[in-house]
Short mmCIF file of C-alpha atoms in Angstrom, two decimals:
data_model
loop_
_atom_site.label_atom_id
_atom_site.label_comp_id
_atom_site.label_asym_id
_atom_site.label_seq_id
_atom_site.Cartn_x
_atom_site.Cartn_y
_atom_site.Cartn_z
CA MET A 5 -147.37 265.27 93.99
CA VAL A 6 -146.98 265.58 90.40
CA ASN A 7 -150.51 264.99 87.98
CA PHE A 8 -150.11 262.42 85.20
CA THR A 9 -153.71 263.75 83.74
CA PHE A 10 -153.79 261.93 79.93
CA ARG A 11 -156.03 259.54 78.97
CA GLY A 12 -157.19 258.35 75.30
CA LEU A 13 -154.06 256.80 72.46
CA MET A 14 -151.07 257.47 71.97
CA ALA A 15 -148.77 256.37 69.36
CA PRO A 16 -145.36 254.36 70.04
CA THR A 17 -143.35 256.58 67.42
CA LEU A 18 -140.97 254.12 65.86
CA THR A 19 -137.00 255.50 65.72
CA ALA A 20 -136.61 256.73 62.00
CA PHE A 21 -132.62 255.38 60.64
CA LYS A 22 -131.20 255.80 57.37
CA GLU A 23 -129.35 253.69 55.17
CA ASP A 24 -126.27 253.33 57.80
CA LEU A 25 -128.37 253.10 60.39
CA SER A 26 -127.36 255.41 62.27
CA ILE A 27 -130.32 257.78 63.74
CA ASN A 28 -132.28 260.20 61.48
CA LEU A 29 -133.73 263.15 63.75
CA ASP A 30 -134.74 264.93 60.23
CA VAL A 31 -138.05 263.34 59.86
CA ILE A 32 -139.17 264.07 63.69
CA GLN A 33 -140.88 267.41 63.34
CA ASP A 34 -143.15 266.50 60.42
CA TYR A 35 -143.47 263.27 62.04
CA ALA A 36 -145.19 264.92 65.30
CA LYS A 37 -147.86 266.88 63.03
CA PHE A 38 -148.45 264.10 61.35
CA LEU A 39 -150.41 261.81 64.14
CA ALA A 40 -151.62 265.37 65.73
CA ASP A 41 -153.21 265.99 61.74
CA SER A 42 -154.60 262.73 62.14
CA LYS A 43 -155.49 263.63 65.55
CA ILE A 44 -153.11 261.29 67.89
CA MET A 45 -152.60 263.87 70.88
CA GLY A 46 -149.43 261.34 72.80
CA VAL A 47 -146.19 259.80 71.65
CA LEU A 48 -144.74 257.60 73.11
CA VAL A 49 -140.56 257.59 72.16
CA ASN A 50 -137.73 254.78 72.97
CA GLY A 51 -140.04 252.36 73.21
CA THR A 52 -140.30 248.80 72.22
CA SER A 53 -141.91 249.89 68.83
CA GLY A 54 -139.06 252.60 69.10
CA GLU A 55 -135.80 250.26 69.34
CA GLY A 56 -135.09 252.10 72.48
CA MET A 57 -133.11 249.49 73.50
CA SER A 58 -131.00 249.23 70.29
CA MET A 59 -130.05 252.72 70.78
CA ASN A 60 -127.12 253.77 72.99
CA VAL A 61 -127.59 256.83 75.89
CA ALA A 62 -126.57 259.58 73.47
CA GLU A 63 -128.78 258.24 70.99
CA ARG A 64 -131.90 257.94 73.07
CA LYS A 65 -130.91 261.86 74.57
CA LYS A 66 -130.70 262.84 71.43
CA VAL A 67 -134.04 261.14 69.91
CA THR A 68 -135.46 262.75 73.19
CA GLU A 69 -134.56 266.29 72.36
CA GLU A 70 -135.96 266.15 69.22
CA TRP A 71 -139.27 264.91 70.81
CA VAL A 72 -139.01 267.70 73.22
CA LYS A 73 -138.79 269.90 70.78
CA ALA A 74 -141.32 268.55 67.56
CA VAL A 75 -144.68 268.85 70.93
CA LYS A 76 -143.63 272.04 71.53
CA LYS A 77 -144.98 273.37 68.23
CA THR A 78 -148.25 269.67 68.41
CA ASN A 79 -149.41 270.59 71.37
CA GLN A 80 -148.48 266.96 72.18
CA HIS A 81 -148.06 265.01 75.87
CA LEU A 82 -144.73 263.31 75.61
CA MET A 83 -143.39 259.98 77.38
CA VAL A 84 -140.15 258.79 77.31
CA GLN A 85 -138.92 254.95 78.12
CA ILE A 86 -135.64 255.19 79.74
CA GLY A 87 -135.24 251.03 81.48
CA GLY A 88 -134.42 248.25 78.85
CA ALA A 89 -130.10 249.81 80.60
CA PRO A 90 -128.12 249.15 83.14
CA LEU A 91 -129.83 250.68 86.37
CA PRO A 92 -127.29 254.02 86.30
CA ASP A 93 -127.73 254.22 82.16
CA VAL A 94 -131.76 253.97 83.13
CA LEU A 95 -131.23 257.21 85.98
CA GLU A 96 -129.62 259.10 83.78
CA LEU A 97 -131.81 258.98 81.31
CA ALA A 98 -135.15 259.74 83.91
CA LYS A 99 -132.75 262.85 84.86
CA HIS A 100 -132.14 264.16 81.29
CA ALA A 101 -136.02 263.63 80.25
CA GLU A 102 -136.83 265.65 83.34
CA SER A 103 -134.02 268.31 82.44
CA VAL A 104 -135.55 268.99 78.97
CA GLY A 105 -139.25 268.76 80.20
CA VAL A 106 -140.81 265.48 78.88
CA HIS A 107 -144.14 265.74 80.16
CA SER A 108 -143.90 261.66 81.68
CA LEU A 109 -141.67 258.56 81.95
CA LEU A 110 -142.64 255.21 81.44
CA CYS A 111 -140.09 251.96 82.76
CA LEU A 112 -139.21 249.03 82.08
CA PRO A 113 -137.93 246.45 84.68
CA ASP A 114 -134.76 245.47 84.69
CA LEU A 115 -134.07 242.88 82.48
CA TYR A 116 -131.07 240.50 84.20
CA ASN A 117 -131.90 241.22 87.93
CA LYS A 118 -135.67 240.72 87.12
CA PRO A 119 -138.20 241.97 89.48
CA THR A 120 -140.35 238.65 90.70
CA THR A 121 -142.56 240.22 93.73
CA SER A 122 -144.37 243.55 93.96
CA THR A 123 -141.83 244.62 96.29
CA ASP A 124 -138.78 243.75 93.89
CA LEU A 125 -140.55 245.71 91.77
CA THR A 126 -141.14 248.74 93.43
CA ARG A 127 -138.14 249.42 95.18
CA TYR A 128 -136.69 249.47 91.69
CA LEU A 129 -139.09 252.05 90.18
CA LYS A 130 -138.59 254.07 93.65
CA THR A 131 -135.35 254.84 92.81
CA VAL A 132 -135.76 255.24 88.96
CA GLY A 133 -138.16 258.04 90.71
CA ALA A 134 -136.03 259.63 93.00
CA ALA A 135 -134.15 260.49 89.40
CA ALA A 136 -136.72 262.30 88.00
CA PRO A 137 -138.62 263.70 91.24
CA ASN A 138 -140.81 266.23 89.36
CA THR A 139 -141.94 264.12 86.08
CA PRO A 140 -144.96 260.88 86.23
CA LEU A 141 -143.47 257.49 86.41
CA LEU A 142 -145.14 254.63 84.55
CA TYR A 143 -144.24 251.50 84.62
CA TYR A 144 -143.70 249.05 81.46
CA HIS A 145 -145.42 245.63 81.74
CA ILE A 146 -144.63 243.38 78.26
CA PRO A 147 -143.94 240.03 80.26
CA SER A 148 -143.54 237.97 75.99
CA TYR A 149 -140.66 240.54 75.87
CA THR A 150 -139.34 240.49 79.33
CA ASN A 151 -140.80 237.08 81.24
CA VAL A 152 -141.59 240.03 84.46
CA ASN A 153 -145.18 238.30 85.75
CA ILE A 154 -145.99 240.16 88.95
CA HIS A 155 -149.41 240.69 88.28
CA MET A 156 -150.12 244.16 87.17
CA GLY A 157 -154.03 243.65 89.59
CA GLN A 158 -152.16 243.42 92.84
CA PHE A 159 -149.17 245.24 91.80
CA LEU A 160 -151.22 248.09 91.21
CA ASN A 161 -152.55 248.25 94.73
CA ASP A 162 -149.62 247.31 96.50
CA VAL A 163 -147.86 249.33 95.32
CA VAL A 164 -150.40 253.11 96.33
CA GLY A 165 -148.61 255.48 98.35
CA LYS A 166 -145.10 253.74 97.74
CA ILE A 167 -143.97 255.89 94.71
CA PRO A 168 -144.86 259.83 95.24
CA THR A 169 -144.31 259.85 91.49
CA PHE A 170 -146.05 256.78 90.11
CA HIS A 171 -148.63 256.96 88.12
CA GLY A 172 -149.83 254.12 86.06
CA ILE A 173 -148.82 251.60 83.46
CA LYS A 174 -148.85 250.70 79.98
CA PHE A 175 -149.97 247.31 79.67
CA THR A 176 -148.65 245.02 77.26
CA SER A 177 -150.92 241.49 77.39
CA THR A 178 -153.57 239.59 76.29
CA ALA A 179 -154.67 238.53 79.35
CA LEU A 180 -157.66 240.32 79.61
CA ASP A 181 -158.59 239.55 83.64
CA GLU A 182 -155.20 241.01 84.80
CA GLY A 183 -156.20 243.57 82.84
CA ILE A 184 -159.56 245.25 83.65
CA ALA A 185 -158.35 243.74 87.56
CA ALA A 186 -155.07 246.38 87.06
CA VAL A 187 -157.73 249.36 85.60
CA LYS A 188 -159.87 248.07 88.61
CA ALA A 189 -156.87 248.56 91.14
CA ASN A 190 -156.58 251.46 93.76
CA GLY A 191 -160.11 252.81 92.91
CA GLY A 192 -159.18 252.84 89.68
CA LYS A 193 -156.79 255.80 89.93
CA TYR A 194 -154.11 255.07 88.02
CA ALA A 195 -153.68 255.07 84.22
CA VAL A 196 -153.76 252.43 82.39
CA PHE A 197 -152.93 251.84 78.43
CA LEU A 198 -153.38 248.70 76.64
CA GLY A 199 -150.50 247.99 74.41
CA ALA A 200 -152.32 245.36 73.08
CA ASP A 201 -153.66 246.91 68.85
CA GLN A 202 -156.11 243.75 68.67
CA LEU A 203 -157.89 243.79 71.26
CA MET A 204 -158.49 247.25 71.71
CA ALA A 205 -162.73 246.57 70.90
CA GLY A 206 -163.02 244.15 73.93
CA ALA A 207 -160.54 245.67 76.39
CA TYR A 208 -162.22 248.98 75.94
CA THR A 209 -165.74 247.72 76.28
CA LEU A 210 -163.97 245.68 80.11
CA GLY A 211 -162.99 249.13 81.13
CA PHE A 212 -160.19 250.32 79.21
CA ASP A 213 -160.10 253.82 78.46
CA SER A 214 -156.51 254.53 76.56
CA ALA A 215 -154.08 252.46 74.68
CA ILE A 216 -150.71 253.22 73.42
CA ALA A 217 -150.75 250.83 70.41
CA THR A 218 -148.34 250.90 67.08
CA THR A 219 -150.89 251.23 64.27
CA LEU A 220 -151.81 254.32 65.90
CA ASN A 221 -148.66 255.43 63.55
CA MET A 222 -149.91 254.17 60.60
CA PHE A 223 -153.53 253.28 60.55
CA PRO A 224 -154.56 255.71 63.40
CA GLN A 225 -158.34 256.32 61.41
CA LEU A 226 -159.20 251.89 62.85
CA GLY A 227 -157.50 252.78 66.53
CA ILE A 228 -159.98 256.03 66.27
CA THR A 229 -162.98 254.92 65.45
CA ILE A 230 -162.75 251.33 67.23
CA LEU A 231 -162.02 253.61 70.96
CA ASP A 232 -165.45 256.01 70.00
CA ALA A 233 -167.29 253.32 68.73
CA VAL A 234 -166.98 251.82 72.24
CA LYS A 235 -167.81 255.04 74.09
CA GLN A 236 -170.77 255.70 71.75
CA SER A 237 -172.31 251.72 72.29
CA LYS A 238 -171.76 251.15 68.96
CA LEU A 239 -170.51 247.97 69.34
CA ASP A 240 -170.74 246.54 66.44
CA LYS A 241 -169.01 249.29 64.78
CA ALA A 242 -166.28 248.76 66.86
CA LYS A 243 -165.69 245.05 66.25
CA GLU A 244 -166.19 245.37 62.53
CA THR A 245 -162.98 247.97 62.91
CA GLN A 246 -161.09 245.87 65.05
CA ASP A 247 -161.61 243.18 63.02
CA ILE A 248 -160.12 244.87 59.65
CA LEU A 249 -157.59 246.33 62.35
CA THR A 250 -156.69 242.62 62.89
CA GLN A 251 -155.99 241.67 59.42
CA VAL A 252 -153.74 244.48 59.20
CA CYS A 253 -151.73 243.34 62.09
CA SER A 254 -151.71 240.53 61.10
CA THR A 255 -151.28 240.85 57.20
CA VAL A 256 -148.24 243.28 58.02
CA THR A 257 -146.52 240.94 60.51
CA LYS A 258 -147.07 238.13 58.01
CA ASN A 259 -143.47 237.50 57.04
CA GLY A 260 -141.65 238.83 59.82
CA SER A 261 -141.29 239.80 63.61
CA TRP A 262 -143.78 243.53 65.01
CA VAL A 263 -141.09 245.86 64.99
CA PRO A 264 -139.29 245.76 61.02
CA THR A 265 -142.26 244.80 59.28
CA MET A 266 -144.58 248.02 60.85
CA LYS A 267 -141.83 249.86 60.00
CA VAL A 268 -142.03 248.84 56.72
CA ALA A 269 -145.87 249.48 57.01
CA MET A 270 -144.97 253.37 58.15
CA ASP A 271 -143.45 253.54 54.63
CA LEU A 272 -145.75 251.96 52.89
CA TYR A 273 -149.26 253.67 53.71
CA THR A 274 -147.65 257.10 55.83
CA PRO A 275 -145.49 260.42 54.57
CA VAL A 276 -142.90 259.23 56.91
CA LYS A 277 -140.20 257.40 56.63
CA VAL A 278 -138.46 255.70 59.25
CA GLY A 279 -136.20 253.53 57.05
CA LYS A 280 -134.85 249.74 58.67
CA ALA A 281 -134.64 248.78 61.97
CA ARG A 282 -131.44 247.54 63.71
CA GLU A 283 -130.18 244.84 64.73
CA PRO A 284 -130.64 242.60 66.91
CA LEU A 285 -133.98 242.66 64.90
CA VAL A 286 -134.59 241.22 61.44
CA ASN A 287 -135.70 243.34 58.66
CA ILE A 288 -138.00 241.70 55.42
CA THR A 289 -137.72 240.81 51.95
CA THR A 290 -137.77 242.99 48.98
CA ASP A 291 -140.71 240.04 48.30
CA HIS A 292 -142.31 240.33 50.88
CA VAL A 293 -142.48 243.59 50.95
CA LYS A 294 -144.18 243.20 47.45
CA GLN A 295 -146.80 240.12 49.17
CA MET A 296 -147.34 242.88 51.57
CA LYS A 297 -148.40 245.57 49.25
CA GLU A 298 -150.65 243.28 47.48
CA GLU A 299 -152.35 241.69 50.10
CA MET A 300 -153.24 244.91 52.31
CA LYS A 301 -154.97 245.79 49.05
CA GLY A 302 -157.76 243.52 49.66
CA ILE A 303 -158.43 245.32 53.70
CA LYS A 304 -161.68 247.36 53.62
CA LEU A 305 -159.47 250.32 55.30
#
């Protein structure tokens, strides 16, 4: 039985691309240090924010390897998302991740032969887990992208004892009743990471203790303040900070989709430059970037 003890805040890192949209590995060492200096001690690589599904297997391996080197210096927990690809590639990525020493794996469901029951999902994850038998495995629940709508509270109760390496989920959904059912499943023994930046305060108040949230990359102080405030029962402070973070999310994403706009925010508000997003994502215009900068000035960060 492998152990998974990480709880708290984890940044789903953005993959940096050069002008020609080839991967830029050179920023990763500084990226890791920037997050560690900001007290973000967990990183998720090759997820949605990291455009893992827009990279080939070789690129995903290179990004993983560079992050392995980086976190050895910063002592951060490294989780790598290996799904969103044909199953043989997922298994190859799982084996590779374990071989280079990542700390945990996150996996999407099969995106073509979608699971429709807990039994289907358990079978798929068991196959993936067997490819990396010494590394903790978590499931990536993001129904707005996958259209896999298996109830996570039910799934986490059904999967108990069936996958030796399984330790929890990333819950990227606004259905907090389902999320809390997941938190309470199996006596609360599974890790359940919230994946919704705008719901942090409410989710923590209801029982979540961890999050993997994009804004922890460029506005880490807001996410940290919300979690600390709830822990200290300073609910007014948590709500006030959540309101600011929600306003930030609305302003940043006003003229584009989540990942391209968050990459712009990363370039504008941190020393880490990640560049543009790859196809099929659409980057925002120069005028929209200027608008973002102007409207962000009105927010009390």
